[in-house]
PDB file of C-alpha atoms in Angstrom:
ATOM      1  CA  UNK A   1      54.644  89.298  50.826  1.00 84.00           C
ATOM      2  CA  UNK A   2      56.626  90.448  53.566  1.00 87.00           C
ATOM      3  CA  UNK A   3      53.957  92.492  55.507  1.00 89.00           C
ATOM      4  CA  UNK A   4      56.346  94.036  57.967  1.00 91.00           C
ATOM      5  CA  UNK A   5      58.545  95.253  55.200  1.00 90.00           C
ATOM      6  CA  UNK A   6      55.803  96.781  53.217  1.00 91.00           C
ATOM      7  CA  UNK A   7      54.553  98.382  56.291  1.00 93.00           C
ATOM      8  CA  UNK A   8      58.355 100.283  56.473  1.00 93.00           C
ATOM      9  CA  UNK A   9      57.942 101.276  53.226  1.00 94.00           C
ATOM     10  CA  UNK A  10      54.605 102.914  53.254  1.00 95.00           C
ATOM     11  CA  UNK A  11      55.527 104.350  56.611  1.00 96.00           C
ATOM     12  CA  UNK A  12      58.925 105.978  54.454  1.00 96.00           C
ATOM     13  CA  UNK A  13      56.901 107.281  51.947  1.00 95.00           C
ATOM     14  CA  UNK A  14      53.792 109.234  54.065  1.00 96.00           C
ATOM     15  CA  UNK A  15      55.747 112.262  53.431  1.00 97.00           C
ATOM     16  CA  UNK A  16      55.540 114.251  50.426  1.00 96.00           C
ATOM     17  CA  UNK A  17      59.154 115.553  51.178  1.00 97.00           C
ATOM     18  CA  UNK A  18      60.313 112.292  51.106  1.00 97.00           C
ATOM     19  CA  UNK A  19      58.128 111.658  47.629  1.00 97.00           C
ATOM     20  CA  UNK A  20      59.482 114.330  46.107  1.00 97.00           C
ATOM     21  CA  UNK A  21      63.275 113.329  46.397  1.00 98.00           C
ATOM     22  CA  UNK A  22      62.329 109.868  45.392  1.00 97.00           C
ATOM     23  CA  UNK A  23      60.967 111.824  42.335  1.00 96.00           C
ATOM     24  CA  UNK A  24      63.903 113.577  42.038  1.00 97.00           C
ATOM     25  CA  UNK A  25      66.231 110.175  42.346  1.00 97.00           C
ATOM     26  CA  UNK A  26      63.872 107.856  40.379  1.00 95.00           C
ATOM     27  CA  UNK A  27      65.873 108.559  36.985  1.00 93.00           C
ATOM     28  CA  UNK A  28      69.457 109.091  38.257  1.00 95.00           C
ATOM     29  CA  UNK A  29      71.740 109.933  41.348  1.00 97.00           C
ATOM     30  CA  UNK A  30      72.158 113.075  43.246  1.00 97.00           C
ATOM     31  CA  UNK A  31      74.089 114.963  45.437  1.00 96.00           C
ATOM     32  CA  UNK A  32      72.721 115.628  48.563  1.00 95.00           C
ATOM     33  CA  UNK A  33      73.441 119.299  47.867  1.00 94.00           C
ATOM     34  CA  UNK A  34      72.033 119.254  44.703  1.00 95.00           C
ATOM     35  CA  UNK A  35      68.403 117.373  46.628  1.00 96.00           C
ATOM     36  CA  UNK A  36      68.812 120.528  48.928  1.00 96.00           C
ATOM     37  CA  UNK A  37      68.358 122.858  45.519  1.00 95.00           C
ATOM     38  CA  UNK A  38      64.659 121.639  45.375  1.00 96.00           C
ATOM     39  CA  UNK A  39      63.448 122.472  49.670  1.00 96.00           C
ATOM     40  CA  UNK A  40      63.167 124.916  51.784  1.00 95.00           C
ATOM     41  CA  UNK A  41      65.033 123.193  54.850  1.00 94.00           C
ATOM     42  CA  UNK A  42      68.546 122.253  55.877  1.00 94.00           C
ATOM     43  CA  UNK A  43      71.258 119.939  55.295  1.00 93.00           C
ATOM     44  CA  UNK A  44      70.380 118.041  59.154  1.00 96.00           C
ATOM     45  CA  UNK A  45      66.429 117.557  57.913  1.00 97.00           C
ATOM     46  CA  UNK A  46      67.728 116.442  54.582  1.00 97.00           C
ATOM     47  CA  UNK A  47      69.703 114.096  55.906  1.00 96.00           C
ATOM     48  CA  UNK A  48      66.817 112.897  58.154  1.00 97.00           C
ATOM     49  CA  UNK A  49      64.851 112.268  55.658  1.00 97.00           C
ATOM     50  CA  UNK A  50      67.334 110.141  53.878  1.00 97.00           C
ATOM     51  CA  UNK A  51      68.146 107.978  56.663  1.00 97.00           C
ATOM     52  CA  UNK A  52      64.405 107.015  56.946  1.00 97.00           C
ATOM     53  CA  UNK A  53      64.402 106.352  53.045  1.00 97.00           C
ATOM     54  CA  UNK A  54      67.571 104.592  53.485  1.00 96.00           C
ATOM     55  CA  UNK A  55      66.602 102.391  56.263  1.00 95.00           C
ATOM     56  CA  UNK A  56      63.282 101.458  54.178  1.00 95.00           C
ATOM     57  CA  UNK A  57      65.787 100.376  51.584  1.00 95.00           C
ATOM     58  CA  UNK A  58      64.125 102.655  49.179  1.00 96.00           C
ATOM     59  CA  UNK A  59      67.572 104.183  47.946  1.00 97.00           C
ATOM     60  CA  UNK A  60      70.942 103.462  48.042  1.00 97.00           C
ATOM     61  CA  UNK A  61      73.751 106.154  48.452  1.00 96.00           C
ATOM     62  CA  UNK A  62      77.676 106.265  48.427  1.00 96.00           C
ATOM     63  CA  UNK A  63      79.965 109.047  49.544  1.00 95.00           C
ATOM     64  CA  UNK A  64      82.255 111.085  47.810  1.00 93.00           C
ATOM     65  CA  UNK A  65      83.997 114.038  49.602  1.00 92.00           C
ATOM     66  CA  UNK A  66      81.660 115.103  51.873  1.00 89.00           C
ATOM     67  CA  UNK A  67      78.840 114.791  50.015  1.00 89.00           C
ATOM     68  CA  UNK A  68      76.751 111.740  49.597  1.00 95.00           C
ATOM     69  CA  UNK A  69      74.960 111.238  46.289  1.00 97.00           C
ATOM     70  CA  UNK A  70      71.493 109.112  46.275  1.00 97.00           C
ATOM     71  CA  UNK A  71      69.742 106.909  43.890  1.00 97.00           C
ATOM     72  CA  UNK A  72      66.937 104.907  43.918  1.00 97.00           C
ATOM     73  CA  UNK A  73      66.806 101.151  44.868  1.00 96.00           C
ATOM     74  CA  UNK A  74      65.733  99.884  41.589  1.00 93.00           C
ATOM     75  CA  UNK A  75      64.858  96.166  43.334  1.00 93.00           C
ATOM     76  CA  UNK A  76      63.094  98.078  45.927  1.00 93.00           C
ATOM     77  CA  UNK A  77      60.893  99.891  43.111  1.00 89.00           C
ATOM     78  CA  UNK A  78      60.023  96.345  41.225  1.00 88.00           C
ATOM     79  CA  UNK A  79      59.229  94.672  44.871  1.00 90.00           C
ATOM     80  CA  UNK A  80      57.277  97.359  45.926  1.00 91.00           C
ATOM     81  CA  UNK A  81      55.421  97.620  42.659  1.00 89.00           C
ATOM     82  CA  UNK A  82      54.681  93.921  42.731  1.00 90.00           C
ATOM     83  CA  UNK A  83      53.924  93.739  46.479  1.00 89.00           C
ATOM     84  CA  UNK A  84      51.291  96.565  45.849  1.00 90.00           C
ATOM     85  CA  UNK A  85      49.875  94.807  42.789  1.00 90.00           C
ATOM     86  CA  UNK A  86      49.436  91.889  44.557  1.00 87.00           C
ATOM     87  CA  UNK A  87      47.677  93.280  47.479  1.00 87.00           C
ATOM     88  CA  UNK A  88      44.864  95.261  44.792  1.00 88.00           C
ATOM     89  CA  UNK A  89      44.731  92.468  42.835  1.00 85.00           C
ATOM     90  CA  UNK A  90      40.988  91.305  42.562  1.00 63.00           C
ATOM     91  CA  UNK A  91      42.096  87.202  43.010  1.00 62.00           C
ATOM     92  CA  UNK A  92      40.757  84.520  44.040  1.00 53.00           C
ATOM     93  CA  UNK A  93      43.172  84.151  46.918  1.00 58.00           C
ATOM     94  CA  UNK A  94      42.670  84.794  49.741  1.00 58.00           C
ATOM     95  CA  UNK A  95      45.673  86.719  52.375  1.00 57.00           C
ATOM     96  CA  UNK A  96      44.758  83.972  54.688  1.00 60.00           C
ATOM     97  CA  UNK A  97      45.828  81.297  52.008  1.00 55.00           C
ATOM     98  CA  UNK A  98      49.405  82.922  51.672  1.00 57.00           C
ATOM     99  CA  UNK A  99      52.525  81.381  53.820  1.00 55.00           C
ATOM    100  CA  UNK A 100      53.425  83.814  57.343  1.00 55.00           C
ATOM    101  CA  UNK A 101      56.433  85.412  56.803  1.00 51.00           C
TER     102      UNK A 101
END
């Protein structure tokens, strides 16, 4: 497991703004104005929050017109799964017994 990474993503996803739209995204893409439909704030903290999910590589987006249109990473939802899994999981090995990454 990549520690760092999973660190980024559970950093992304300690907001429950940011949970939501991955809610929202989770089954199909969306237009940023369409994301907007569903909060109280503006187009600038939307799009703040999507950089940070972005960056985390939790979705993907492309643009169209002016608007961009998001969707979840769907090997970022596996990994993370997994990576999660693995760190609950009631094994016998031990994190010190894994390879530094």
């Amino acid at each position: 497991m990549n520690y760092k990474n999973y660190v980024n993503s559970l950093k992304a996803l300690s907001d429950e703004n940011r949970l939501k739209i991955i809610e929202l995204v989770s089954d199909k893409t969306l237009c940023a104005c369409d994301l907007l439909d569903h909060f109280n704030f503006t187009q600038p903290t939307l799009s703040h929050h999507m950089k940070v999910l972005e960056d985390a590589g939790i979705v993907t987006s492309y643009r169209e017109g002016k608007w961009k249109h998001y969707s979840l990473n769907k090997e970022f939802a596996s990994g993370f799964f997994e990576n999660t899994k693995q760190l609950l999981s009631s094994g016998s090995e031990c994190v010190c017994d894994y390879e530094k990454e």
